[in-house]
Amino acid sequence: MEGYSGSISELLNSICDSIIKIGIVVFFHHNPGALDTAEGLARWVGRNKEEVEKALLELSRTGVVEAFGEGPSTIYSYTQDEEILNTIDEFIDGLSRESSPLKKTVSLLEGH
Amino acid sequence: MMRQLPTGIEGLDDILCGGLMPVSATLLEGPPGCGKTTLGIQFIVNGIMKGEPGLIITFEQFAQQLYNDAKNFGWNLQEMERQKKLRVICTSPATVRDHLLQSEGIVHSFINRLGIKRVLVDSVSHFRRVTENDSELRELLFSMINAFKQRGITVALTKEMGMKEEPSFEEYVVDAIVNLSYEHVGQSRVRTVEVIKTRGHDHISGKHFFRFESSGIKIFPANTRVYVEDPPEFPALIATGINGLDRMVGGGIIPGSSILLCGPAGTGKTTLSLQSIYNVVTKYNRKAVLFLTGESKESVARIAGGFGWDLQDLQQRGLFRIIENDFTKINIDEYLIQIRNVLQEFKPAIVSVDSLPAVLHTIRDNLGLVTEKIRFLNNLFKAYRCVSFLIVRTPLGSNRISVYGEEEALCDGIMILGSRKVGQTRRRNIEVYKLRNQKHVFGECGMDISKNGIKVFYVGKGGGR
């Protein structure tokens, strides 16, 4: 990710390698109090449960989401880490700018 | 006795006789779009204002949607979350079942961390996603409510329902039920709220109109008992200043009396009420209000001006007010509450409602409602001790003295204005047909309207009935 420091760039790269992950991050960004299982979150973001489950596992590894419990009843919430939150805020705001090539994609994910 | 918890929602606490019981569960039920979620959020926001952190659990609406909807009412939920006074959780019923009911569950950690006192669950209808079995659903709801209650939380739960639905198991599990619905009143569609059940405290039954205002839902509880802590002090009788008429009724009218002023068009009803108002203000230095619904402000000012009564001057002196409303757009309960607020704040000695049928226009097809509202109106005037003239135009040549037939029994007095053709001329007359608790002249007296106003030709001592 151009213009970002090493660890932040790594974090953003790990999100941007999948449209499902971007969708989940955008959902949590707008609904920071969301708290649900993979199945529940799949319904919120309008995606297939298996894809969402896989994306959530990866996002929990990078600290973007927090996982509680084990197995199918594991529930996920948005990170409380201020640094990650600020990075994602900045990243999503950047994506939403007129000049961003991903603006259309983000708008679709936001349901506009 | 436990002290009730005010919801802070204008009008709702009147209907609930003070508020909800603390640590209770209330069902907010109604059809889609009737305002259940808004009412629930308002309950949470009002709690936060009082230092009681809140939790909103939503199964369908995105938090983002709730943030945006709440902004329309001036509630910044995101800021409340930042200040750790609120948490909005988007989740699913299964997650609540599996995690909320565990004492060490993640939802409980929020509850403990924020010190949550009020919870909104929007909506319990989604529990059907977990099971369709009614006894399992009842058990699930019961467990969830108890989990909150054990932590000292007062919970509101929304539930979707059709316009006509049989009582459901949710209604048995909760402590209070507030039903929201749409009603057809005349040609318009209005929102109503009705408290169906409360455990441990009283409530005012019946449907009450409500409206979305810029600061949230406002309910107009016009069926409530009227109690005034500081009723204004007036003399034993309030004179109209129309000498002949005052003599007919023994010197004046008892404060708090509602007088039906009826008669065909052109018989002087508006003039008589205006003259009484003008006299009470100028001769006795007391306040007066004219509630206009049928007549326009301009036409009334023209009538008064024709007799040399300067209404604008009275207004400028702060002793007179004209409250004008378009009768086709009146929401009756809202209007009655408007009258109550004016009486409370201004404390007039005399008021005129011109005209009563116009006030009741939007509920004219529902006689029960008409009776209820006239009774409330009369109770208001009685509580604030002002003499009221309620103007009713009756068809020429008919024997009717009211439009609905109910007004006659409900009002304290009836004055009938008329005219009779004698030869080539028409002679005016006035009759005090009824006046509760007051001796008055029985039968017609002659009346004239000249450039100085109304003159009643009664020279006797008064009394007789």
Coordinates of C-alpha atoms in Angstrom, one line a residue:
Chain A
M1 CA 0.0 0.0 0.0
E2 CA 1.6 3.2 -1.2
G3 CA 2.1 6.0 1.3
Y4 CA 1.7 3.7 4.4
S5 CA 4.3 2.5 6.8
G6 CA 5.3 -1.1 6.8
S7 CA 3.0 -2.7 9.4
I8 CA 0.0 -0.6 8.3
S9 CA 0.7 -1.4 4.7
E10 CA 0.8 -5.1 5.6
L11 CA -2.5 -4.8 7.4
L12 CA -4.2 -3.0 4.5
N13 CA -2.8 -5.5 2.0
S14 CA -4.3 -8.3 4.1
I15 CA -7.7 -6.7 3.9
C16 CA -7.5 -5.7 0.2
D17 CA -6.8 -9.1 -1.1
S18 CA -10.4 -10.1 -0.9
I19 CA -13.7 -8.3 -1.7
I20 CA -15.4 -10.3 1.1
K21 CA -12.9 -8.9 3.6
I22 CA -13.3 -5.4 2.4
G23 CA -17.1 -5.9 2.7
I24 CA -16.8 -7.1 6.3
V25 CA -14.4 -4.3 7.2
V26 CA -16.7 -1.7 5.7
F27 CA -19.7 -3.3 7.6
F28 CA -17.8 -3.1 10.9
H29 CA -16.6 0.4 10.2
H30 CA -20.2 1.6 9.9
N31 CA -21.6 -0.7 12.5
P32 CA -18.8 -0.9 15.1
G33 CA -21.1 -2.5 17.7
A34 CA -21.9 -5.5 15.5
L35 CA -21.5 -8.8 17.3
D36 CA -22.4 -12.0 15.6
T37 CA -21.4 -15.5 14.4
A38 CA -20.0 -16.1 11.0
E39 CA -23.5 -17.2 9.9
G40 CA -25.1 -14.1 11.4
L41 CA -22.5 -11.8 9.8
A42 CA -22.9 -13.5 6.5
R43 CA -26.5 -12.4 6.6
W44 CA -25.6 -8.8 7.5
V45 CA -23.1 -8.5 4.7
G46 CA -25.2 -10.5 2.2
R47 CA -22.5 -13.1 1.5
N48 CA -22.0 -16.9 1.6
K49 CA -21.4 -18.2 5.2
E50 CA -18.3 -20.3 4.2
E51 CA -16.6 -17.3 2.5
V52 CA -17.4 -15.0 5.4
E53 CA -16.1 -17.6 7.9
K54 CA -12.8 -17.9 6.0
A55 CA -12.5 -14.1 5.8
L56 CA -13.2 -13.6 9.5
L57 CA -10.5 -16.1 10.4
E58 CA -8.0 -14.1 8.4
L59 CA -9.2 -10.8 9.8
S60 CA -9.0 -12.1 13.3
R61 CA -5.4 -13.1 12.7
T62 CA -4.5 -9.5 11.7
G63 CA -6.4 -8.1 14.7
V64 CA -9.1 -6.3 12.6
V65 CA -11.8 -8.4 14.3
E66 CA -11.9 -10.1 17.7
A67 CA -13.1 -13.7 18.0
F68 CA -14.8 -15.1 21.1
G69 CA -15.4 -18.8 21.6
E70 CA -14.7 -21.7 19.3
G71 CA -16.3 -23.6 16.5
P72 CA -19.5 -22.5 14.7
S73 CA -20.7 -20.5 17.7
T74 CA -17.6 -18.3 17.6
I75 CA -18.7 -14.7 17.7
Y76 CA -16.9 -11.8 16.1
S77 CA -16.7 -8.2 17.0
Y78 CA -14.8 -5.2 15.6
T79 CA -11.4 -4.5 17.0
Q80 CA -11.0 -2.1 20.0
D81 CA -7.4 -1.3 19.0
E82 CA -7.3 2.4 18.5
E83 CA -4.4 2.3 16.0
I84 CA -6.1 -0.3 13.8
L85 CA -9.4 1.6 14.0
N86 CA -7.7 4.9 13.0
T87 CA -5.9 3.2 10.1
I88 CA -9.1 1.6 8.8
D89 CA -11.0 4.9 9.2
E90 CA -8.4 6.7 7.2
F91 CA -8.3 3.9 4.6
I92 CA -12.1 3.8 4.1
D93 CA -12.4 7.5 4.0
G94 CA -9.7 7.4 1.3
L95 CA -11.5 4.8 -0.6
S96 CA -14.7 6.9 -0.5
R97 CA -13.0 10.0 -2.0
E98 CA -14.0 10.9 -5.6
S99 CA -10.5 10.3 -6.9
S100 CA -10.3 6.7 -5.5
P101 CA -10.6 4.0 -8.1
L102 CA -12.3 1.8 -5.5
K103 CA -15.0 4.4 -4.7
K104 CA -17.7 2.6 -6.8
T105 CA -16.9 -0.7 -5.1
V106 CA -17.1 0.8 -1.6
S107 CA -20.3 2.5 -2.5
L108 CA -21.7 -0.8 -3.5
L109 CA -20.5 -2.5 -0.3
E110 CA -22.1 0.4 1.7
G111 CA -25.3 -0.3 -0.1
H112 CA -25.6 3.1 -1.9
Chain B
M1 CA -44.4 1.0 46.8
M2 CA -41.7 1.1 44.0
R3 CA -41.1 4.5 42.4
Q4 CA -41.9 4.4 38.7
L5 CA -39.3 5.1 36.1
P6 CA -40.3 8.0 33.8
T7 CA -39.8 7.2 30.1
G8 CA -39.2 10.9 29.5
I9 CA -41.5 10.6 26.4
E10 CA -43.9 13.6 26.4
G11 CA -47.4 12.3 27.1
L12 CA -46.5 8.7 27.6
D13 CA -45.7 9.2 31.3
D14 CA -49.1 10.8 31.7
I15 CA -50.7 7.7 30.2
L16 CA -48.5 5.4 32.3
C17 CA -49.4 7.4 35.4
G18 CA -45.8 8.3 36.0
G19 CA -43.8 5.9 33.9
L20 CA -42.7 2.2 33.7
M21 CA -41.9 0.0 36.7
P22 CA -38.1 -0.1 37.1
V23 CA -36.5 -3.5 36.1
S24 CA -39.5 -4.4 34.0
A25 CA -40.1 -5.5 30.4
T26 CA -42.3 -3.5 28.1
L27 CA -43.5 -4.7 24.7
L28 CA -43.8 -2.0 22.0
E29 CA -46.0 -3.6 19.3
G30 CA -47.5 -2.4 16.1
P31 CA -47.5 -2.6 12.3
P32 CA -44.4 -1.7 10.3
G33 CA -43.5 2.0 10.2
C34 CA -45.7 3.0 13.1
G35 CA -42.8 4.3 15.3
K36 CA -41.9 1.3 17.6
T37 CA -38.2 1.6 17.0
T38 CA -38.2 5.4 17.4
L39 CA -40.2 5.1 20.7
G40 CA -37.7 2.5 21.9
I41 CA -34.7 4.6 21.0
Q42 CA -36.3 7.7 22.6
F43 CA -36.7 5.6 25.8
I44 CA -32.9 4.7 25.7
V45 CA -31.8 8.3 24.8
N46 CA -33.9 9.8 27.6
G47 CA -32.3 7.3 30.0
I48 CA -28.8 8.3 28.9
M49 CA -29.8 12.0 29.5
K50 CA -30.6 11.0 33.1
G51 CA -27.3 9.2 33.5
E52 CA -28.6 5.7 32.8
P53 CA -26.4 4.1 30.0
G54 CA -28.3 2.1 27.4
L55 CA -27.9 -0.8 25.0
I56 CA -29.7 -1.3 21.7
I57 CA -29.8 -4.8 20.2
T58 CA -30.9 -4.8 16.6
F59 CA -31.6 -7.9 14.6
E60 CA -32.5 -6.3 11.3
Q61 CA -31.6 -2.6 11.1
F62 CA -28.0 -1.7 10.6
A63 CA -26.5 0.5 13.3
Q64 CA -25.7 3.0 10.6
Q65 CA -29.4 3.2 9.8
L66 CA -30.3 3.8 13.4
Y67 CA -27.6 6.5 13.7
N68 CA -29.1 8.3 10.7
D69 CA -32.7 7.9 11.8
A70 CA -31.9 9.1 15.3
K71 CA -30.1 12.2 13.9
N72 CA -33.4 13.3 12.5
F73 CA -34.6 13.8 16.1
G74 CA -31.3 15.4 17.3
W75 CA -30.0 12.2 18.9
N76 CA -26.3 11.6 18.2
L77 CA -26.0 7.9 19.0
Q78 CA -22.4 7.6 17.8
E79 CA -21.3 10.4 20.1
M80 CA -23.1 8.6 23.0
E81 CA -21.2 5.4 22.1
R82 CA -17.9 7.4 22.1
Q83 CA -18.8 8.6 25.5
K84 CA -19.4 5.0 26.6
K85 CA -23.0 5.8 27.5
L86 CA -24.5 3.6 24.7
R87 CA -23.8 0.5 22.8
V88 CA -25.6 -0.5 19.6
I89 CA -25.2 -4.2 18.8
C90 CA -26.2 -5.6 15.4
T91 CA -26.6 -9.3 16.0
S92 CA -28.8 -12.3 15.4
P93 CA -31.3 -13.9 17.8
A94 CA -29.2 -17.1 17.9
T95 CA -26.2 -15.2 19.2
V96 CA -28.3 -13.6 21.9
R97 CA -29.6 -17.0 22.9
D98 CA -26.2 -18.6 22.9
H99 CA -24.2 -15.7 24.5
L100 CA -26.5 -13.4 26.3
L101 CA -27.9 -16.1 28.5
Q102 CA -24.4 -17.1 29.7
S103 CA -23.4 -15.2 32.8
E104 CA -19.9 -14.8 31.4
G105 CA -21.0 -14.0 27.9
I106 CA -19.7 -11.1 25.9
V107 CA -23.0 -9.2 26.0
H108 CA -22.7 -9.3 29.8
S109 CA -19.3 -7.9 29.7
F110 CA -20.7 -4.8 27.9
I111 CA -23.5 -4.6 30.4
N112 CA -21.1 -4.6 33.3
R113 CA -18.5 -2.4 31.7
L114 CA -20.9 0.4 30.7
G115 CA -23.3 -0.1 33.7
I116 CA -26.3 -0.5 31.3
K117 CA -29.7 0.4 32.9
R118 CA -32.0 0.4 29.9
V119 CA -32.1 -2.0 26.9
L120 CA -34.0 -2.0 23.7
V121 CA -34.4 -5.2 21.7
D122 CA -35.5 -4.6 18.1
S123 CA -37.4 -6.8 17.4
V124 CA -38.4 -10.0 19.2
S125 CA -40.3 -11.0 16.1
H126 CA -36.9 -12.2 14.8
F127 CA -36.7 -14.9 17.4
R128 CA -38.8 -16.9 15.0
R129 CA -35.6 -17.3 13.0
V130 CA -34.4 -19.5 15.9
T131 CA -37.5 -21.6 16.3
E132 CA -41.1 -21.7 15.2
N133 CA -42.2 -23.6 18.3
D134 CA -44.3 -21.3 20.5
S135 CA -43.3 -22.9 23.8
E136 CA -39.6 -22.7 22.9
L137 CA -40.0 -19.1 21.9
R138 CA -41.8 -18.2 25.1
E139 CA -39.0 -19.9 27.1
L140 CA -36.4 -18.1 25.1
L141 CA -38.0 -14.7 25.6
F142 CA -38.7 -15.4 29.3
S143 CA -35.0 -16.3 29.8
M144 CA -33.8 -13.2 28.0
I145 CA -36.0 -10.9 30.0
N146 CA -35.0 -12.5 33.2
A147 CA -31.3 -12.2 32.3
F148 CA -31.7 -8.5 32.0
K149 CA -33.9 -8.1 35.1
Q150 CA -31.4 -10.0 37.2
R151 CA -28.9 -7.2 36.3
G152 CA -31.3 -4.5 37.3
I153 CA -32.1 -3.5 33.7
T154 CA -35.4 -2.1 32.4
V155 CA -36.0 -3.5 28.9
A156 CA -38.2 -2.5 26.0
L157 CA -38.9 -5.0 23.2
T158 CA -40.4 -4.1 19.9
K159 CA -42.7 -6.6 18.1
E160 CA -44.2 -6.4 14.6
M161 CA -47.8 -7.1 14.4
G162 CA -50.7 -6.7 11.9
M163 CA -53.6 -4.3 12.5
K164 CA -55.8 -7.0 14.0
E165 CA -54.0 -9.8 15.7
E166 CA -54.8 -12.2 18.5
P167 CA -52.8 -11.8 21.8
S168 CA -49.5 -13.6 21.4
F169 CA -47.2 -15.4 24.0
E170 CA -45.0 -12.3 24.2
E171 CA -47.9 -10.3 25.7
Y172 CA -48.1 -12.7 28.6
V173 CA -44.4 -12.7 29.4
V174 CA -43.9 -8.9 29.6
D175 CA -45.0 -6.5 32.3
A176 CA -46.4 -3.8 30.1
I177 CA -47.7 -3.5 26.6
V178 CA -47.8 -0.4 24.5
N179 CA -49.6 -0.7 21.2
L180 CA -48.9 1.7 18.3
S181 CA -51.2 1.8 15.3
Y182 CA -52.6 3.8 12.5
E183 CA -56.2 5.0 12.6
H184 CA -58.5 6.4 10.0
V185 CA -60.1 9.5 11.5
G186 CA -62.4 11.2 8.9
Q187 CA -60.4 11.5 5.8
S188 CA -57.0 11.4 7.4
R189 CA -54.8 8.7 8.8
V190 CA -53.3 9.3 12.2
R191 CA -51.0 7.5 14.6
T192 CA -52.3 6.3 17.9
V193 CA -50.8 4.8 21.0
E194 CA -52.6 2.7 23.6
V195 CA -51.3 1.1 26.8
I196 CA -52.9 -2.3 26.9
K197 CA -51.4 -3.7 30.1
T198 CA -49.3 -2.5 33.0
R199 CA -48.3 -4.7 36.0
G200 CA -47.9 -3.0 39.4
H201 CA -49.3 0.5 38.4
D202 CA -52.3 2.1 36.8
H203 CA -52.5 3.5 33.3
I204 CA -55.0 5.6 31.4
S205 CA -56.9 3.4 28.9
G206 CA -57.9 4.4 25.5
K207 CA -56.1 5.5 22.3
H208 CA -54.1 8.7 22.2
F209 CA -52.8 10.4 19.1
F210 CA -49.1 10.9 18.7
R211 CA -46.9 12.6 16.2
F212 CA -43.2 12.6 15.2
E213 CA -41.7 16.0 16.1
S214 CA -38.2 17.3 15.6
S215 CA -37.3 16.1 19.1
G216 CA -38.9 12.6 18.9
I217 CA -42.4 11.2 19.5
K218 CA -44.9 13.4 21.2
I219 CA -48.1 11.9 22.5
F220 CA -51.3 13.9 23.1
P221 CA -53.0 12.3 26.0
A222 CA -56.4 14.0 25.7
N223 CA -58.3 11.4 27.7
T224 CA -56.4 11.9 30.9
R225 CA -57.9 13.4 34.1
V226 CA -57.4 17.1 34.3
Y227 CA -55.8 18.2 37.5
V228 CA -54.5 21.8 38.0
E229 CA -52.3 22.5 41.0
D230 CA -52.8 26.3 41.0
P231 CA -56.2 27.2 39.5
P232 CA -56.6 30.9 38.9
E233 CA -58.7 33.0 41.3
F234 CA -61.7 34.6 39.9
P235 CA -64.8 36.3 41.4
A236 CA -67.9 34.1 42.1
L237 CA -69.5 35.3 38.9
I238 CA -67.8 36.5 35.7
A239 CA -70.1 39.1 34.1
T240 CA -70.3 39.4 30.3
G241 CA -70.7 43.1 30.5
I242 CA -73.8 42.9 28.4
N243 CA -76.2 44.3 31.0
G244 CA -79.5 42.6 30.0
L245 CA -77.8 39.2 29.6
D246 CA -76.0 39.5 33.0
R247 CA -79.3 40.3 34.6
M248 CA -80.9 37.3 33.0
V249 CA -78.3 35.0 34.7
G250 CA -78.2 36.7 38.0
G251 CA -75.2 38.9 37.5
G252 CA -72.7 36.7 35.6
I253 CA -71.6 33.2 34.9
I254 CA -69.9 30.9 37.4
P255 CA -66.2 30.4 36.5
G256 CA -65.6 27.1 34.8
S257 CA -69.0 26.9 33.1
S258 CA -69.1 25.9 29.5
I259 CA -71.9 27.6 27.5
L260 CA -73.2 26.3 24.2
L261 CA -73.9 29.4 22.2
C262 CA -76.2 28.2 19.5
G263 CA -78.4 29.5 16.7
P264 CA -78.7 29.9 13.0
A265 CA -76.3 32.0 10.9
G266 CA -76.5 35.7 11.4
T267 CA -78.1 35.6 14.8
G268 CA -75.1 37.2 16.7
K269 CA -73.3 34.3 18.2
T270 CA -69.8 35.5 17.2
T271 CA -70.7 39.1 18.2
L272 CA -72.0 38.1 21.6
S273 CA -68.8 36.1 22.4
L274 CA -66.6 38.9 21.1
Q275 CA -68.5 41.6 23.1
S276 CA -68.2 39.5 26.2
I277 CA -64.5 39.0 25.6
Y278 CA -64.0 42.7 24.9
N279 CA -65.9 43.7 28.1
V280 CA -64.2 41.2 30.4
V281 CA -60.8 42.5 29.2
T282 CA -61.6 46.3 29.1
K283 CA -64.0 46.6 32.0
Y284 CA -62.7 44.0 34.4
N285 CA -59.0 43.8 33.3
R286 CA -59.1 40.0 32.9
K287 CA -57.6 37.9 30.2
A288 CA -59.4 36.3 27.3
V289 CA -58.7 33.8 24.5
L290 CA -60.5 33.3 21.2
F291 CA -59.9 29.8 19.6
L292 CA -60.8 30.2 16.0
T293 CA -61.3 27.2 13.7
G294 CA -64.3 28.0 11.5
E295 CA -63.9 31.8 11.4
S296 CA -60.8 33.6 10.2
K297 CA -58.8 36.0 12.2
E298 CA -59.4 38.8 9.6
S299 CA -63.2 38.3 9.5
V300 CA -63.4 38.3 13.3
A301 CA -61.3 41.5 13.5
R302 CA -63.6 43.1 10.9
I303 CA -66.7 42.1 12.9
A304 CA -65.1 43.5 16.1
G305 CA -63.9 46.7 14.3
G306 CA -67.4 47.4 13.1
F307 CA -68.4 47.9 16.8
G308 CA -65.3 49.8 17.7
W309 CA -63.7 46.9 19.6
D310 CA -59.9 47.1 18.8
L311 CA -58.8 43.5 19.3
Q312 CA -55.2 44.3 18.3
D313 CA -55.0 46.8 21.1
L314 CA -56.1 44.1 23.6
Q315 CA -53.5 41.7 22.2
Q316 CA -50.8 44.4 22.5
R317 CA -51.8 44.9 26.1
G318 CA -51.1 41.2 26.7
L319 CA -54.6 40.5 27.8
F320 CA -56.0 38.8 24.8
R321 CA -54.9 36.1 22.4
I322 CA -56.3 34.6 19.2
I323 CA -55.3 31.0 18.4
E324 CA -56.2 30.2 14.9
N325 CA -56.2 26.7 13.4
D326 CA -57.4 25.2 10.0
F327 CA -60.3 23.0 11.0
T328 CA -59.6 20.6 8.1
K329 CA -56.2 19.8 9.5
I330 CA -57.0 19.6 13.2
N331 CA -55.8 16.6 15.0
I332 CA -58.3 16.7 17.8
D333 CA -56.0 15.5 20.7
E334 CA -53.2 17.8 19.6
Y335 CA -55.7 20.7 19.5
L336 CA -57.1 19.9 23.0
I337 CA -53.5 19.8 24.4
Q338 CA -52.9 23.1 22.7
I339 CA -55.9 24.5 24.5
R340 CA -54.7 23.0 27.8
N341 CA -51.3 24.6 27.4
V342 CA -52.8 28.0 26.6
L343 CA -55.1 27.8 29.6
Q344 CA -52.2 26.7 31.8
E345 CA -49.9 29.4 30.7
F346 CA -52.2 32.4 30.1
K347 CA -55.0 31.7 32.6
P348 CA -57.9 33.5 30.9
A349 CA -61.1 34.3 32.6
I350 CA -63.2 33.8 29.4
V351 CA -62.6 31.9 26.2
S352 CA -64.6 31.4 23.0
V353 CA -64.4 28.4 20.7
D354 CA -65.6 29.5 17.3
S355 CA -66.8 27.0 16.3
L356 CA -67.3 23.7 18.2
P357 CA -68.4 21.6 15.2
A358 CA -65.3 22.8 13.3
V359 CA -63.1 21.6 16.2
L360 CA -64.8 18.2 16.0
H361 CA -64.9 18.1 12.2
T362 CA -62.2 15.4 11.8
I363 CA -63.9 13.0 14.2
R364 CA -67.5 13.8 13.2
D365 CA -68.3 10.2 12.1
N366 CA -67.5 8.8 15.5
L367 CA -70.1 9.9 18.1
G368 CA -68.3 8.1 20.9
L369 CA -65.1 10.1 20.2
V370 CA -67.1 13.3 19.9
T371 CA -68.6 12.8 23.3
E372 CA -65.3 11.9 24.9
K373 CA -63.6 15.0 23.5
I374 CA -66.4 17.5 24.4
R375 CA -66.2 16.0 28.0
F376 CA -62.5 16.5 28.1
L377 CA -62.8 20.1 26.7
N378 CA -65.4 20.9 29.4
N379 CA -63.2 19.4 32.1
L380 CA -60.3 21.6 30.9
F381 CA -62.5 24.8 31.2
K382 CA -63.7 23.7 34.6
A383 CA -60.2 22.9 35.9
Y384 CA -58.9 26.2 34.7
R385 CA -62.1 28.0 36.0
C386 CA -62.7 30.0 32.8
V387 CA -66.1 30.7 31.3
S388 CA -66.3 29.3 27.8
F389 CA -68.6 30.0 24.9
L390 CA -68.8 27.1 22.5
I391 CA -70.3 28.4 19.3
V392 CA -72.6 26.1 17.3
R393 CA -74.4 27.1 14.2
T394 CA -77.8 25.3 13.8
P395 CA -79.9 25.2 10.6
L396 CA -82.4 27.9 10.2
G397 CA -85.9 26.8 11.0
S398 CA -84.9 23.6 12.8
N399 CA -85.5 22.8 16.4
R400 CA -82.0 21.6 16.9
I401 CA -79.8 23.3 19.4
S402 CA -76.7 21.3 18.7
V403 CA -75.1 19.2 15.9
Y404 CA -74.5 15.9 17.6
G405 CA -77.2 16.0 20.3
E406 CA -74.4 15.3 22.9
E407 CA -73.2 18.8 23.5
E408 CA -76.5 19.8 25.1
A409 CA -76.1 17.4 28.0
L410 CA -72.4 17.8 28.4
C411 CA -72.3 21.6 28.6
D412 CA -73.2 23.6 31.7
G413 CA -75.3 26.1 29.9
I414 CA -77.2 26.7 26.6
M415 CA -77.9 30.1 25.2
I416 CA -80.1 30.1 22.0
L417 CA -79.9 33.1 19.7
G418 CA -82.7 33.5 17.1
S419 CA -84.9 35.8 15.2
R420 CA -88.5 35.9 14.3
K421 CA -90.3 37.6 11.5
V422 CA -92.9 40.1 12.8
G423 CA -94.7 41.8 9.9
Q424 CA -92.1 43.0 7.5
T425 CA -89.3 43.1 10.1
R426 CA -87.2 40.5 11.9
R427 CA -86.8 40.6 15.6
R428 CA -83.9 39.1 17.4
N429 CA -84.1 37.2 20.6
I430 CA -82.0 35.3 23.1
E431 CA -83.0 32.5 25.5
V432 CA -81.0 31.1 28.4
Y433 CA -82.2 27.6 27.9
K434 CA -80.1 25.9 30.6
L435 CA -77.6 27.1 33.1
R436 CA -76.4 24.6 35.7
N437 CA -76.3 25.7 39.4
Q438 CA -77.5 29.2 38.5
K439 CA -80.9 30.8 38.7
H440 CA -81.8 32.3 35.3
V441 CA -84.7 33.8 33.4
F442 CA -86.7 31.2 31.6
G443 CA -88.0 32.1 28.2
E444 CA -86.9 34.4 25.4
C445 CA -85.9 38.0 25.7
G446 CA -85.6 40.6 23.0
M447 CA -82.2 41.4 21.6
D448 CA -80.8 44.0 19.2
I449 CA -77.5 44.5 17.5
S450 CA -76.6 48.1 16.9
K451 CA -73.4 50.0 16.3
N452 CA -72.5 49.6 20.0
G453 CA -73.0 45.8 19.9
I454 CA -75.6 43.6 21.4
K455 CA -78.3 44.9 23.7
V456 CA -80.5 42.4 25.6
F457 CA -83.9 43.8 26.6
Y458 CA -84.4 42.4 30.1
V459 CA -85.3 44.8 32.8
G460 CA -86.6 42.3 35.5
K461 CA -84.6 41.2 38.6
G462 CA -83.6 37.9 37.2
G463 CA -84.1 34.5 38.7
G464 CA -87.1 32.3 37.9
R465 CA -85.6 28.8 37.4

